[in-house]
Amino acid sequence: MQTLTHPTPEQLRLEAVLDALASPVRLRIVGRLAQGAELTCGTVLPDVPPSSASHHWRVLRESGVLFARREGRVIVHSLRRDDLDGRFPGLLDAVLSALPARAADES
Amino acid sequence: MQTLTHPTPEQLRLEAVLDALASPVRLRIVGRLAQGAELTCGTVLPDVPPSSASHHWRVLRESGVLFARREGRVIVHSLRRDDLDGRFPGLLDAVLSALPARAADES
DNA sequence: GCCATCGTTCGATGAAGTACGTACTGCCGT
DNA sequence: ACGGCAGTACGTACTTCATCGAACGATGGC
């Protein structure tokens, strides 16, 4: 299991970020992360099998939307707000404010 | 050749818009449209065969990013700025300001 | 060391998107 | 009416993506 790779802030590509966000499943993850807490993989998407969920977390990570770090046995994820705001000002906020409130009532 | 269909402002879906924008070719189109002029299909993407270009114009139209109207022999396209700003405030501006200036020097 | 847990990787399958040639429609000028 | 131009529709080949089961790797607790 190789180390978690992330793009540097300079490596962020608009198309990759948009593509990562253009998915209902991944928007759910982002919406949850936007609530402030750092989350582990299993926390969101209880209805999705682990291998599928892992795929989506990876897309978000490799596009630079979120940051992942190992913490003991789990992997903790957080939004890369500052990096995204630096490269694409206003983009994340626009997407988040366009999200329905559905993320609030899901486990 | 059936009439050009557009989603109503209420029908705009975030994922569809993001997906439409998550493409280099289509971002080129949007970048050109953002310069203010209304454009016909042939104006942008001279290097892309008409049938391919038509596909991308259609994706942008059906996602609600742009508006198309027949004007004699050509089809005139314009950005749906107001509708997009209404549903997803700040999104279009964020994407446009994140675009490289490449759109300026292309035919 | 052993086991359970968390998450990844691999491989296969089916769905969806892209690209493009060709044939067609709709409109205009003559 | 005819020819040409703008753009679409269709069919197809190709590529990418999504999904998921199964096997594996890493870690912490006992």
Coordinates of C-alpha atoms (C1' of nucleotides) in Angstrom, one line a residue:
Chain A
M1 CA 0.0 0.0 0.0
Q2 CA 1.9 3.0 -1.2
T3 CA 1.9 6.3 0.4
L4 CA -1.0 8.7 -0.3
T5 CA -0.1 11.0 -3.2
H6 CA -1.4 14.5 -3.5
P7 CA -1.0 17.1 -6.1
T8 CA 0.9 20.2 -5.0
P9 CA -1.1 23.5 -5.1
E10 CA 0.6 24.4 -8.4
Q11 CA -0.4 21.0 -9.8
L12 CA -4.1 21.6 -9.3
R13 CA -5.9 21.4 -12.6
L14 CA -9.3 23.0 -13.1
E15 CA -10.6 20.2 -15.2
A16 CA -9.6 17.5 -12.8
V17 CA -11.3 19.4 -9.9
L18 CA -14.5 20.0 -11.9
D19 CA -14.5 16.3 -12.9
A20 CA -14.0 15.2 -9.4
L21 CA -16.9 17.3 -8.2
A22 CA -19.2 16.3 -11.1
S23 CA -20.4 13.2 -9.3
P24 CA -23.3 12.8 -6.8
V25 CA -21.4 10.4 -4.7
R26 CA -18.3 12.6 -4.4
L27 CA -20.4 15.7 -3.8
R28 CA -21.9 13.9 -0.9
I29 CA -18.4 13.4 0.5
V30 CA -17.4 17.0 -0.1
G31 CA -20.6 18.3 1.5
R32 CA -19.9 16.3 4.6
L33 CA -16.3 17.4 4.8
A34 CA -17.5 21.0 4.4
Q35 CA -19.3 20.7 7.6
G36 CA -15.9 21.0 9.3
A37 CA -15.1 17.7 10.7
E38 CA -12.3 15.5 9.4
L39 CA -13.7 12.2 8.3
T40 CA -12.5 8.6 7.7
C41 CA -13.5 6.6 4.7
G42 CA -16.1 4.5 6.4
T43 CA -17.9 7.5 7.9
V44 CA -19.6 8.6 4.7
L45 CA -21.3 6.3 2.2
P46 CA -22.3 3.4 4.4
D47 CA -24.4 2.1 1.5
V48 CA -21.5 1.9 -0.9
P49 CA -19.1 -1.1 -0.8
P50 CA -15.6 -0.3 0.5
S51 CA -13.9 -0.8 -2.8
S52 CA -16.2 1.6 -4.6
A53 CA -15.9 4.2 -1.8
S54 CA -12.2 3.9 -2.0
H55 CA -12.3 4.8 -5.6
H56 CA -14.2 8.0 -5.0
W57 CA -12.0 9.1 -2.1
R58 CA -9.0 8.5 -4.4
V59 CA -10.4 10.6 -7.2
L60 CA -11.0 13.5 -4.8
R61 CA -7.6 13.1 -3.3
E62 CA -5.7 12.9 -6.6
S63 CA -7.6 15.9 -8.0
G64 CA -6.5 17.9 -5.0
V65 CA -10.0 18.4 -3.5
L66 CA -9.1 16.8 -0.2
F67 CA -6.1 15.9 1.9
A68 CA -5.6 12.4 3.4
R69 CA -3.3 11.4 6.1
R70 CA -2.8 8.2 7.9
E71 CA -3.7 8.3 11.6
G72 CA -3.1 4.9 13.1
R73 CA -5.4 2.5 11.6
V74 CA -7.6 4.9 9.8
I75 CA -7.2 7.5 7.1
V76 CA -8.3 11.0 8.0
H77 CA -9.6 13.3 5.3
S78 CA -10.0 17.1 5.2
L79 CA -11.0 19.6 2.5
R80 CA -8.1 21.5 0.9
R81 CA -9.9 24.8 1.2
D82 CA -6.9 27.0 1.2
D83 CA -5.3 25.4 -1.7
L84 CA -8.5 25.4 -3.7
D85 CA -9.3 29.0 -2.8
G86 CA -5.8 30.0 -3.8
R87 CA -5.9 28.5 -7.3
F88 CA -9.6 28.7 -8.0
P89 CA -11.0 31.6 -5.9
G90 CA -14.7 31.2 -5.1
L91 CA -15.1 27.8 -6.8
L92 CA -15.4 25.7 -3.7
D93 CA -17.7 28.2 -2.0
A94 CA -19.9 28.3 -5.1
V95 CA -20.2 24.6 -5.3
L96 CA -20.9 24.2 -1.6
S97 CA -23.5 26.8 -1.5
A98 CA -25.2 25.1 -4.5
L99 CA -25.3 21.8 -2.7
P100 CA -28.7 20.8 -1.3
A101 CA -28.8 20.4 2.4
R102 CA -29.2 16.7 2.0
A103 CA -25.7 16.1 3.4
A104 CA -26.9 17.1 6.8
D105 CA -29.2 14.2 7.5
E106 CA -27.1 11.3 6.2
S107 CA -24.9 9.2 8.3
Chain B
M1 CA -33.7 18.4 -37.1
Q2 CA -35.7 19.0 -34.0
T3 CA -35.9 22.3 -32.2
L4 CA -33.1 23.2 -29.8
T5 CA -34.0 22.1 -26.2
H6 CA -32.9 23.9 -23.1
P7 CA -33.4 23.2 -19.5
T8 CA -35.4 25.8 -17.6
P9 CA -33.6 27.7 -14.8
E10 CA -35.2 25.4 -12.3
Q11 CA -34.0 22.3 -14.2
L12 CA -30.4 23.3 -14.0
R13 CA -28.5 20.5 -12.2
L14 CA -25.2 21.2 -10.5
E15 CA -23.6 17.9 -11.5
A16 CA -24.6 18.3 -15.1
V17 CA -23.1 21.8 -15.2
L18 CA -19.9 20.7 -13.6
D19 CA -19.7 17.7 -15.9
A20 CA -20.2 19.9 -18.9
L21 CA -17.4 22.2 -17.7
A22 CA -15.0 19.4 -16.9
S23 CA -13.7 19.2 -20.4
P24 CA -10.9 21.1 -22.1
V25 CA -12.7 21.4 -25.3
R26 CA -15.8 22.7 -23.7
L27 CA -13.9 25.1 -21.5
R28 CA -12.5 26.6 -24.6
I29 CA -16.0 27.3 -25.9
V30 CA -17.1 28.7 -22.6
G31 CA -14.0 30.9 -22.4
R32 CA -14.7 32.3 -25.8
L33 CA -18.3 33.0 -25.1
A34 CA -17.3 34.7 -21.9
Q35 CA -15.5 37.3 -23.9
G36 CA -18.9 38.7 -24.7
A37 CA -19.6 37.9 -28.3
E38 CA -22.2 35.5 -29.4
L39 CA -20.7 32.7 -31.4
T40 CA -21.7 30.2 -34.0
C41 CA -20.6 26.6 -34.0
G42 CA -18.0 26.9 -36.6
T43 CA -16.3 29.9 -35.0
V44 CA -14.6 28.0 -32.2
L45 CA -12.8 24.7 -32.6
P46 CA -11.6 25.0 -36.2
D47 CA -9.4 21.9 -35.6
V48 CA -12.3 19.7 -34.5
P49 CA -14.5 18.0 -37.1
P50 CA -18.1 19.4 -37.2
S51 CA -19.7 16.3 -35.9
S52 CA -17.4 16.3 -32.9
A53 CA -17.9 20.0 -32.2
S54 CA -21.6 19.6 -32.4
H55 CA -21.5 17.0 -29.7
H56 CA -19.8 19.4 -27.3
W57 CA -22.1 22.3 -28.1
R58 CA -25.0 20.1 -27.4
V59 CA -23.6 19.0 -24.0
L60 CA -23.2 22.6 -23.0
R61 CA -26.7 23.5 -24.2
E62 CA -28.4 20.5 -22.6
S63 CA -26.7 21.2 -19.3
G64 CA -27.9 24.8 -19.4
V65 CA -24.5 26.5 -19.7
L66 CA -25.4 28.2 -22.9
F67 CA -28.3 29.2 -25.0
A68 CA -28.7 28.5 -28.6
R69 CA -31.1 30.1 -31.1
R70 CA -31.4 29.7 -34.8
E71 CA -30.7 32.8 -36.8
G72 CA -31.1 32.1 -40.4
R73 CA -28.6 29.6 -41.5
V74 CA -26.5 29.6 -38.4
I75 CA -27.0 28.9 -34.7
V76 CA -26.0 31.7 -32.4
H77 CA -24.8 30.7 -28.9
S78 CA -24.6 32.8 -25.8
L79 CA -23.7 32.1 -22.1
R80 CA -26.6 31.8 -19.7
R81 CA -24.9 34.0 -17.2
D82 CA -28.0 35.2 -15.4
D83 CA -29.6 31.7 -15.1
L84 CA -26.3 30.2 -13.9
D85 CA -25.7 33.0 -11.4
G86 CA -29.2 32.6 -10.1
R87 CA -28.9 28.9 -9.4
F88 CA -25.2 28.6 -8.7
P89 CA -24.0 32.1 -7.5
G90 CA -20.4 32.6 -8.2
L91 CA -19.8 29.4 -9.9
L92 CA -19.4 30.6 -13.5
D93 CA -17.2 33.6 -12.4
A94 CA -15.0 31.2 -10.4
V95 CA -14.5 28.9 -13.4
L96 CA -13.9 31.8 -15.8
S97 CA -11.4 33.5 -13.6
A98 CA -9.6 30.1 -13.2
L99 CA -9.3 29.7 -17.0
P100 CA -6.0 30.4 -18.5
A101 CA -5.8 33.3 -20.9
R102 CA -5.4 30.7 -23.7
A103 CA -8.8 31.4 -25.1
A104 CA -7.8 34.9 -26.1
D105 CA -5.3 33.9 -28.8
E106 CA -7.2 31.1 -30.5
S107 CA -9.3 31.6 -33.5
Chain C
dG1 C1' 2.6 -13.7 17.1
dC2 C1' -2.2 -13.6 16.0
dC3 C1' -6.4 -11.6 14.9
dA4 C1' -9.8 -8.1 13.7
dT5 C1' -10.3 -3.8 11.4
dC6 C1' -9.7 -0.2 8.0
dG7 C1' -8.8 0.6 3.7
dT8 C1' -6.4 -0.4 -0.7
dT9 C1' -5.4 -2.9 -5.0
dC10 C1' -6.4 -6.0 -8.6
dG11 C1' -9.3 -7.8 -12.1
dA12 C1' -13.5 -8.2 -14.5
dT13 C1' -17.8 -6.4 -16.2
dG14 C1' -21.0 -3.2 -17.9
dA15 C1' -22.2 1.6 -18.7
dA16 C1' -21.2 6.0 -20.4
dG17 C1' -18.5 9.3 -22.9
dT18 C1' -15.6 10.7 -27.0
dA19 C1' -14.4 10.9 -31.7
dC20 C1' -15.5 11.0 -36.3
dG21 C1' -17.2 9.6 -41.1
dT22 C1' -21.3 9.8 -43.6
dA23 C1' -25.7 11.0 -44.7
dC24 C1' -29.2 14.2 -43.9
dT25 C1' -32.0 18.8 -43.0
dG26 C1' -32.8 23.7 -43.2
dC27 C1' -31.8 27.9 -45.0
dC28 C1' -30.1 31.3 -48.1
dG29 C1' -28.5 33.3 -52.6
dT30 C1' -28.9 33.1 -57.3
Chain D
dA1 C1' -35.2 24.9 -58.5
dC2 C1' -30.5 24.3 -57.7
dG3 C1' -26.2 24.5 -55.2
dG4 C1' -23.7 25.5 -51.3
dC5 C1' -23.2 26.2 -46.5
dA6 C1' -24.1 25.5 -41.3
dG7 C1' -25.0 22.3 -38.4
dT8 C1' -27.4 17.9 -36.9
dA9 C1' -28.4 12.8 -36.6
dC10 C1' -26.9 8.3 -36.8
dG11 C1' -23.9 4.5 -36.5
dT12 C1' -19.6 2.7 -35.0
dA13 C1' -15.2 2.1 -32.9
dC14 C1' -12.7 3.4 -29.1
dT15 C1' -11.7 4.9 -24.7
dT16 C1' -12.7 6.0 -20.1
dC17 C1' -15.4 5.5 -15.9
dA18 C1' -18.2 3.2 -12.3
dT19 C1' -19.1 -0.7 -9.7
dC20 C1' -18.0 -4.5 -7.1
dG21 C1' -16.1 -9.1 -5.3
dA22 C1' -12.1 -11.0 -3.8
dA23 C1' -7.5 -10.9 -2.2
dC24 C1' -4.0 -8.3 0.0
dG25 C1' -1.3 -4.7 3.2
dA26 C1' -1.0 -2.0 7.3
dT27 C1' -2.0 -1.1 11.9
dG28 C1' -3.2 -1.6 16.7
dG29 C1' -4.8 -4.6 20.6
dC30 C1' -4.4 -8.7 23.0

